[in-house]
Coordinates of C-alpha atoms and ligand atoms in Angstrom, one line a residue:
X1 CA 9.9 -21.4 31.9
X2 CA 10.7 -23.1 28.7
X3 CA 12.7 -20.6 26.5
X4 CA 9.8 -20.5 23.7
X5 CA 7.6 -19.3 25.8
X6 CA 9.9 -17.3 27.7
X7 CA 10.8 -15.4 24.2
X8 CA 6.9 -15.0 23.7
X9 CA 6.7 -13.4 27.4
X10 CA 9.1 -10.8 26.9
X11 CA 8.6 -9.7 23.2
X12 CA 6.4 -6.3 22.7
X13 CA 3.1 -7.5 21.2
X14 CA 3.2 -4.5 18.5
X15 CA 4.9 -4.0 15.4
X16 CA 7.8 -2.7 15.6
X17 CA 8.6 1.0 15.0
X18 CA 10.2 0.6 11.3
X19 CA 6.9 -1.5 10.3
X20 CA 4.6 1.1 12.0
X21 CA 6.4 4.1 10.1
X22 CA 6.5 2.0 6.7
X23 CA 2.6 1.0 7.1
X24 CA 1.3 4.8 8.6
X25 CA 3.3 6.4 5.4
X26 CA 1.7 4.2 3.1
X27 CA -1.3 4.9 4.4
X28 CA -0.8 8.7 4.1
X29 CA 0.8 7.9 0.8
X30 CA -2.0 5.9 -0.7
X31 CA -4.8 8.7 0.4
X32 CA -3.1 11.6 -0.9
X33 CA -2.4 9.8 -4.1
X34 CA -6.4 9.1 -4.5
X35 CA -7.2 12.8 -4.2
X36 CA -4.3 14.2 -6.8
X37 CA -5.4 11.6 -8.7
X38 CA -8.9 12.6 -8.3
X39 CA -8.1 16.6 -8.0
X40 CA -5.4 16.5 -11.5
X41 CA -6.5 17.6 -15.2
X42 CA -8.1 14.7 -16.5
X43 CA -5.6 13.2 -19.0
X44 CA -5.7 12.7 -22.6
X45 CA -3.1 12.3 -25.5
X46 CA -1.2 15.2 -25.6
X47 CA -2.3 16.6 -21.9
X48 CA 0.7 18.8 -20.5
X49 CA 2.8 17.7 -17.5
X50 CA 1.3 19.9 -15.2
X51 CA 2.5 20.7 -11.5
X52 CA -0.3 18.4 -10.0
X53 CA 0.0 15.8 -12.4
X54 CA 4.1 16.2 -11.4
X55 CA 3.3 15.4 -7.7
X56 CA 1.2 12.8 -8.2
X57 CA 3.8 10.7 -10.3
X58 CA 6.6 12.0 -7.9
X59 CA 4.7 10.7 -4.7
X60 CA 3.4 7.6 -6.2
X61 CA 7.0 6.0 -7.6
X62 CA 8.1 6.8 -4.0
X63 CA 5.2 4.6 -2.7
X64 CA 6.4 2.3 -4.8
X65 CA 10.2 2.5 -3.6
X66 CA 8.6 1.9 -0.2
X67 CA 6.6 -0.4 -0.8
X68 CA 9.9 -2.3 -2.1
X69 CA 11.4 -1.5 0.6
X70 CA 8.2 -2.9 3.4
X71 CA 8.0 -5.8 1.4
X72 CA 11.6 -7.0 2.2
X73 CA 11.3 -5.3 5.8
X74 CA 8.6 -7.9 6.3
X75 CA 10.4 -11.4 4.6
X76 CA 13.2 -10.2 7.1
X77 CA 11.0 -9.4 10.5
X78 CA 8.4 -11.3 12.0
X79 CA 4.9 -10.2 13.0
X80 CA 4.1 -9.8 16.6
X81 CA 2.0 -12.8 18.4
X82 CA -1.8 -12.2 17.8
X83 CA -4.7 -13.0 19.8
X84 CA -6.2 -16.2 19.8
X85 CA -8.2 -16.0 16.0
X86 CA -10.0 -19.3 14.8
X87 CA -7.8 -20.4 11.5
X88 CA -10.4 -19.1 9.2
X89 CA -9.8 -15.9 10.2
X90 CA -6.2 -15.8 10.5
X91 CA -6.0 -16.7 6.5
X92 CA -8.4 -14.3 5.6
X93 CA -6.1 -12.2 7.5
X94 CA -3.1 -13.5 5.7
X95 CA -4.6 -13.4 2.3
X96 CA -5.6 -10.0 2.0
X97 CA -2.4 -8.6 3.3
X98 CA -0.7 -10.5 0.4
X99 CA -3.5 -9.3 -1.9
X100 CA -2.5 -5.5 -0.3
X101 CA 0.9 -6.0 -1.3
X102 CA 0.4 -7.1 -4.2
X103 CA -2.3 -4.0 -5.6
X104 CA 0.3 -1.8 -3.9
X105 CA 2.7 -3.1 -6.5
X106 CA 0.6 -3.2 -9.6
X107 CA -1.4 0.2 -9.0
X108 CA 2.0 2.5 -9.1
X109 CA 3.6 0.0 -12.1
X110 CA 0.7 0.3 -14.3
X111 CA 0.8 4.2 -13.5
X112 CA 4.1 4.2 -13.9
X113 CA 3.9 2.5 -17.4
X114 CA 0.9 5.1 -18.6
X115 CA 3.6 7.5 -17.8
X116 CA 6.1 6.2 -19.9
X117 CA 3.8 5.6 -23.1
X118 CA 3.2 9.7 -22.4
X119 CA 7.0 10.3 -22.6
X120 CA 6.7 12.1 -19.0
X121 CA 10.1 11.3 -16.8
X122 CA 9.5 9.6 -13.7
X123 CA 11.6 10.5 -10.5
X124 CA 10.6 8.1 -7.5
X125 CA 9.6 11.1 -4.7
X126 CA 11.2 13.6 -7.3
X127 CA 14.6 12.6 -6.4
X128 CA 15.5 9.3 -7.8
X129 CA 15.4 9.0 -11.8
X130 CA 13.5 5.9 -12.8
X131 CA 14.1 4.4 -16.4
X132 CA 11.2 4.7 -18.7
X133 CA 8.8 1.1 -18.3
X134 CA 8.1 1.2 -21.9
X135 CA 8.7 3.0 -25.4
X136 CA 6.8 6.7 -25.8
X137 CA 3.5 6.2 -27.3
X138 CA 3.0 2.0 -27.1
X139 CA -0.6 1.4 -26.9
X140 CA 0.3 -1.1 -23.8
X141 CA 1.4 1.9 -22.1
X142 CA -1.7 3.5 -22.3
X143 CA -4.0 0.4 -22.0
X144 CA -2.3 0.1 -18.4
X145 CA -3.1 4.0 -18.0
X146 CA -6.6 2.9 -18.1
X147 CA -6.1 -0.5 -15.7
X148 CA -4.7 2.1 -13.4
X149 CA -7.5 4.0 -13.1
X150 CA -10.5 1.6 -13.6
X151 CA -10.1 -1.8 -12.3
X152 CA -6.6 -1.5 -10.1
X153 CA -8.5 2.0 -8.8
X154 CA -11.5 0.1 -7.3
X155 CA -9.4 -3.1 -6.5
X156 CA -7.1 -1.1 -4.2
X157 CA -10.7 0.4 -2.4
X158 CA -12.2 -2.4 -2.0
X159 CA -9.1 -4.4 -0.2
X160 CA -8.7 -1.1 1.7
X161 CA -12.0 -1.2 3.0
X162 CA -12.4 -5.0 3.8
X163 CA -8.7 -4.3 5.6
X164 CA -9.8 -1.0 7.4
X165 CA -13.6 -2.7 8.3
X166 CA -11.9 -5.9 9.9
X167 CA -9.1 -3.2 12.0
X168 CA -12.4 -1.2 13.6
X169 CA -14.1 -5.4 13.6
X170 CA -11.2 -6.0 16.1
X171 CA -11.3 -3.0 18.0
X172 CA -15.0 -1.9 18.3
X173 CA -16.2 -5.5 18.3
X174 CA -14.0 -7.9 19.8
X175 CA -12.4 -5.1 21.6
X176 CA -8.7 -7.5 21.3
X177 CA -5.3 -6.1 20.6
X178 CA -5.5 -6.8 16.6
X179 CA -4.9 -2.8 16.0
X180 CA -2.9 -1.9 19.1
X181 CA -0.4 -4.2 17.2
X182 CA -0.3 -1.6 14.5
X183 CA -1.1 1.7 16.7
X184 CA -0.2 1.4 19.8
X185 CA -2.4 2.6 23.1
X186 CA -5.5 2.1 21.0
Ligands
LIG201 C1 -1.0 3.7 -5.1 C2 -0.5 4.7 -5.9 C3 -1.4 5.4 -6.8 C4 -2.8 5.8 -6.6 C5 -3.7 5.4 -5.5 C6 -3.1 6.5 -7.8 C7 -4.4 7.0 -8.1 C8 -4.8 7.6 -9.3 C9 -6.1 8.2 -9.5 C10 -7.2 8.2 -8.5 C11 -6.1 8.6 -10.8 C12 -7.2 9.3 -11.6 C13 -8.1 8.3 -12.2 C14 -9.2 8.9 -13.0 O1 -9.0 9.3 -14.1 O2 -10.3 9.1 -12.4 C15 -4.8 8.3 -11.4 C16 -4.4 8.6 -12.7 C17 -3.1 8.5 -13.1 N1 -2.0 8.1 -12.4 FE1 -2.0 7.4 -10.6 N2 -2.0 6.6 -8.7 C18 -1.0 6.0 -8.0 C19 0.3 5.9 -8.5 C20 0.8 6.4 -9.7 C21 2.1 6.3 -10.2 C22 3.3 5.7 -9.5 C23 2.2 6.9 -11.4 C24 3.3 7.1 -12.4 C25 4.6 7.1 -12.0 C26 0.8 7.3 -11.7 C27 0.4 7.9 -12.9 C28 -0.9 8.2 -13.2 C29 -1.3 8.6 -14.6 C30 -0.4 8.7 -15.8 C31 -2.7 8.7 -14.5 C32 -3.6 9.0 -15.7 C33 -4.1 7.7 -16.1 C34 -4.4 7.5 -17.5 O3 -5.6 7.8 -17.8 O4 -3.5 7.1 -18.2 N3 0.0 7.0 -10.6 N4 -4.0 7.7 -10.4
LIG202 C1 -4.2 2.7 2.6 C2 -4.6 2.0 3.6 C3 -3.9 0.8 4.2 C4 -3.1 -0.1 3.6 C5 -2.7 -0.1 2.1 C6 -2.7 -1.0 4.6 C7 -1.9 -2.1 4.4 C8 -1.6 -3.1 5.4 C9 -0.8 -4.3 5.2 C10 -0.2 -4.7 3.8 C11 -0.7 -4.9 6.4 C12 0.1 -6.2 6.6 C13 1.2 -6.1 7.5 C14 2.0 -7.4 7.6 O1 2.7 -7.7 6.6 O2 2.0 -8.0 8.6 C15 -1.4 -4.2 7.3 C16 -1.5 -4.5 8.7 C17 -2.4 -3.8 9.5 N1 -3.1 -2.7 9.3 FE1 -3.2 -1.7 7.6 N2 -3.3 -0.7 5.8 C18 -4.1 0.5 5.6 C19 -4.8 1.2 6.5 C20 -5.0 0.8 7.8 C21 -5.9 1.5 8.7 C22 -6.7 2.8 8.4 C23 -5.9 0.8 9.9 C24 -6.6 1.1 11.1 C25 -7.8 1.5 11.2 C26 -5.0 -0.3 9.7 C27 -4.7 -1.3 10.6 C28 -3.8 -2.4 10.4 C29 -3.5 -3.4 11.5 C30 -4.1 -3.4 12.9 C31 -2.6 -4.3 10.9 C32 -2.1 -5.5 11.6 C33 -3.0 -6.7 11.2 C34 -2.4 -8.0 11.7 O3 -1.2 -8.2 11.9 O4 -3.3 -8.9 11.7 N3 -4.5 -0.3 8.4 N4 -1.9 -3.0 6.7

């Protein structure tokens, strides 16, 4: 057998366990942040930090170290062989993974920033002390505060949902192996 496709033969066709882990906690990650988000005081000028409000900026800067951390996970390991998929599909595919990473960046910076203009300390997961993204009370700060939760909010759905709708597509539909890749035995 020629080696390439000997190498093809033998290698798992899933994920492999560090990108499951890394993509199931974001998943996990993401949701929880929508409902504290959702669940926390509204916030104003001069809201206190409260507990929930605490969480959500603890959980969400340790998405973000995470996210960090997929990202080079995935420049460093390749993705398991796919089915067959015209080329149309596979760059759809390819695009809104990219567009994934990329609101998973932006969503937690621009919270991250609304923070800061607020004056609250950020502490990626609670634990590690991030530096403050800009000065206490700069109206950029706060602009992004409202980014955060209007048009990076729905963004981050929508991609979610055109992401989620193809994985069931594949699995319900097609019935191929797209999302045992991801989650194995299903
Ligand atoms: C993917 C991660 C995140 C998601 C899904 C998320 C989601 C949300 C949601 C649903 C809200 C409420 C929006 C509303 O008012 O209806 C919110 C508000 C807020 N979040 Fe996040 N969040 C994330 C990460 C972060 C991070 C990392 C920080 C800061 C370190 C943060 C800080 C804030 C702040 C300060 C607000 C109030 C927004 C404002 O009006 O200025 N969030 N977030
Ligand atoms: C917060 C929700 C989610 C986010 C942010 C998310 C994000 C991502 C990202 C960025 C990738 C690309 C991995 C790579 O670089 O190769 C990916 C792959 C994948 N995700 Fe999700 N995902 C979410 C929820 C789900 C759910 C609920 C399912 C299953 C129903 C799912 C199934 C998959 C599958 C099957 C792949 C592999 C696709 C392929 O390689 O073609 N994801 N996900």
């Amino acid at each position: 057998m020629p080696a390439v496709l000997e190498t093809q033969a033998k290698s798992p066709a899933v994920y492999d366990p560090i990108s499951r882990a890394l993509h199931w906690l974001t998943v996990l990650l993401v949701a929880a942040e929508y409902i504290i988000g959702s669940v926390m005081p509204s916030i104003h000028r001069g809201t206190p930090l409260g507990t929930m409000i605490k969480i959500h900026l603890a959980l969400g800067s340790g998405l973000l170290l995470l996210i960090v951390l997929r990202i080079v996970w995935r420049l460093t390991h390749r993705a398991p062989p796919a089915p067959p998929l015209p080329v149309r599909q596979q760059r759809l595919a390819g695009l809104t993974h990219v567009a994934l990473y990329l609101a998973l960046i932006l969503m937690p910076l621009a919270g991250w920033a609304s923070a800061s203009a607020r004056g609250w300390p950020v502490r990626g997961f609670g634990v590690v002390p991030l530096p403050a993204l800009v000065p206490e009370g700069k109206r950029i700060g706060f602009l992004l505060g409202d980014v955060h939760a209007g048009a990076l909010y729905w963004i981050l759905i929508g991609l979610i949902a055109v992401h989620v709708g193809a994985a069931l597509y594949h699995r319900l539909v097609k019935r191929d192996t797209v999302l045992g890749r991801m989650l194995p035995g299903w």
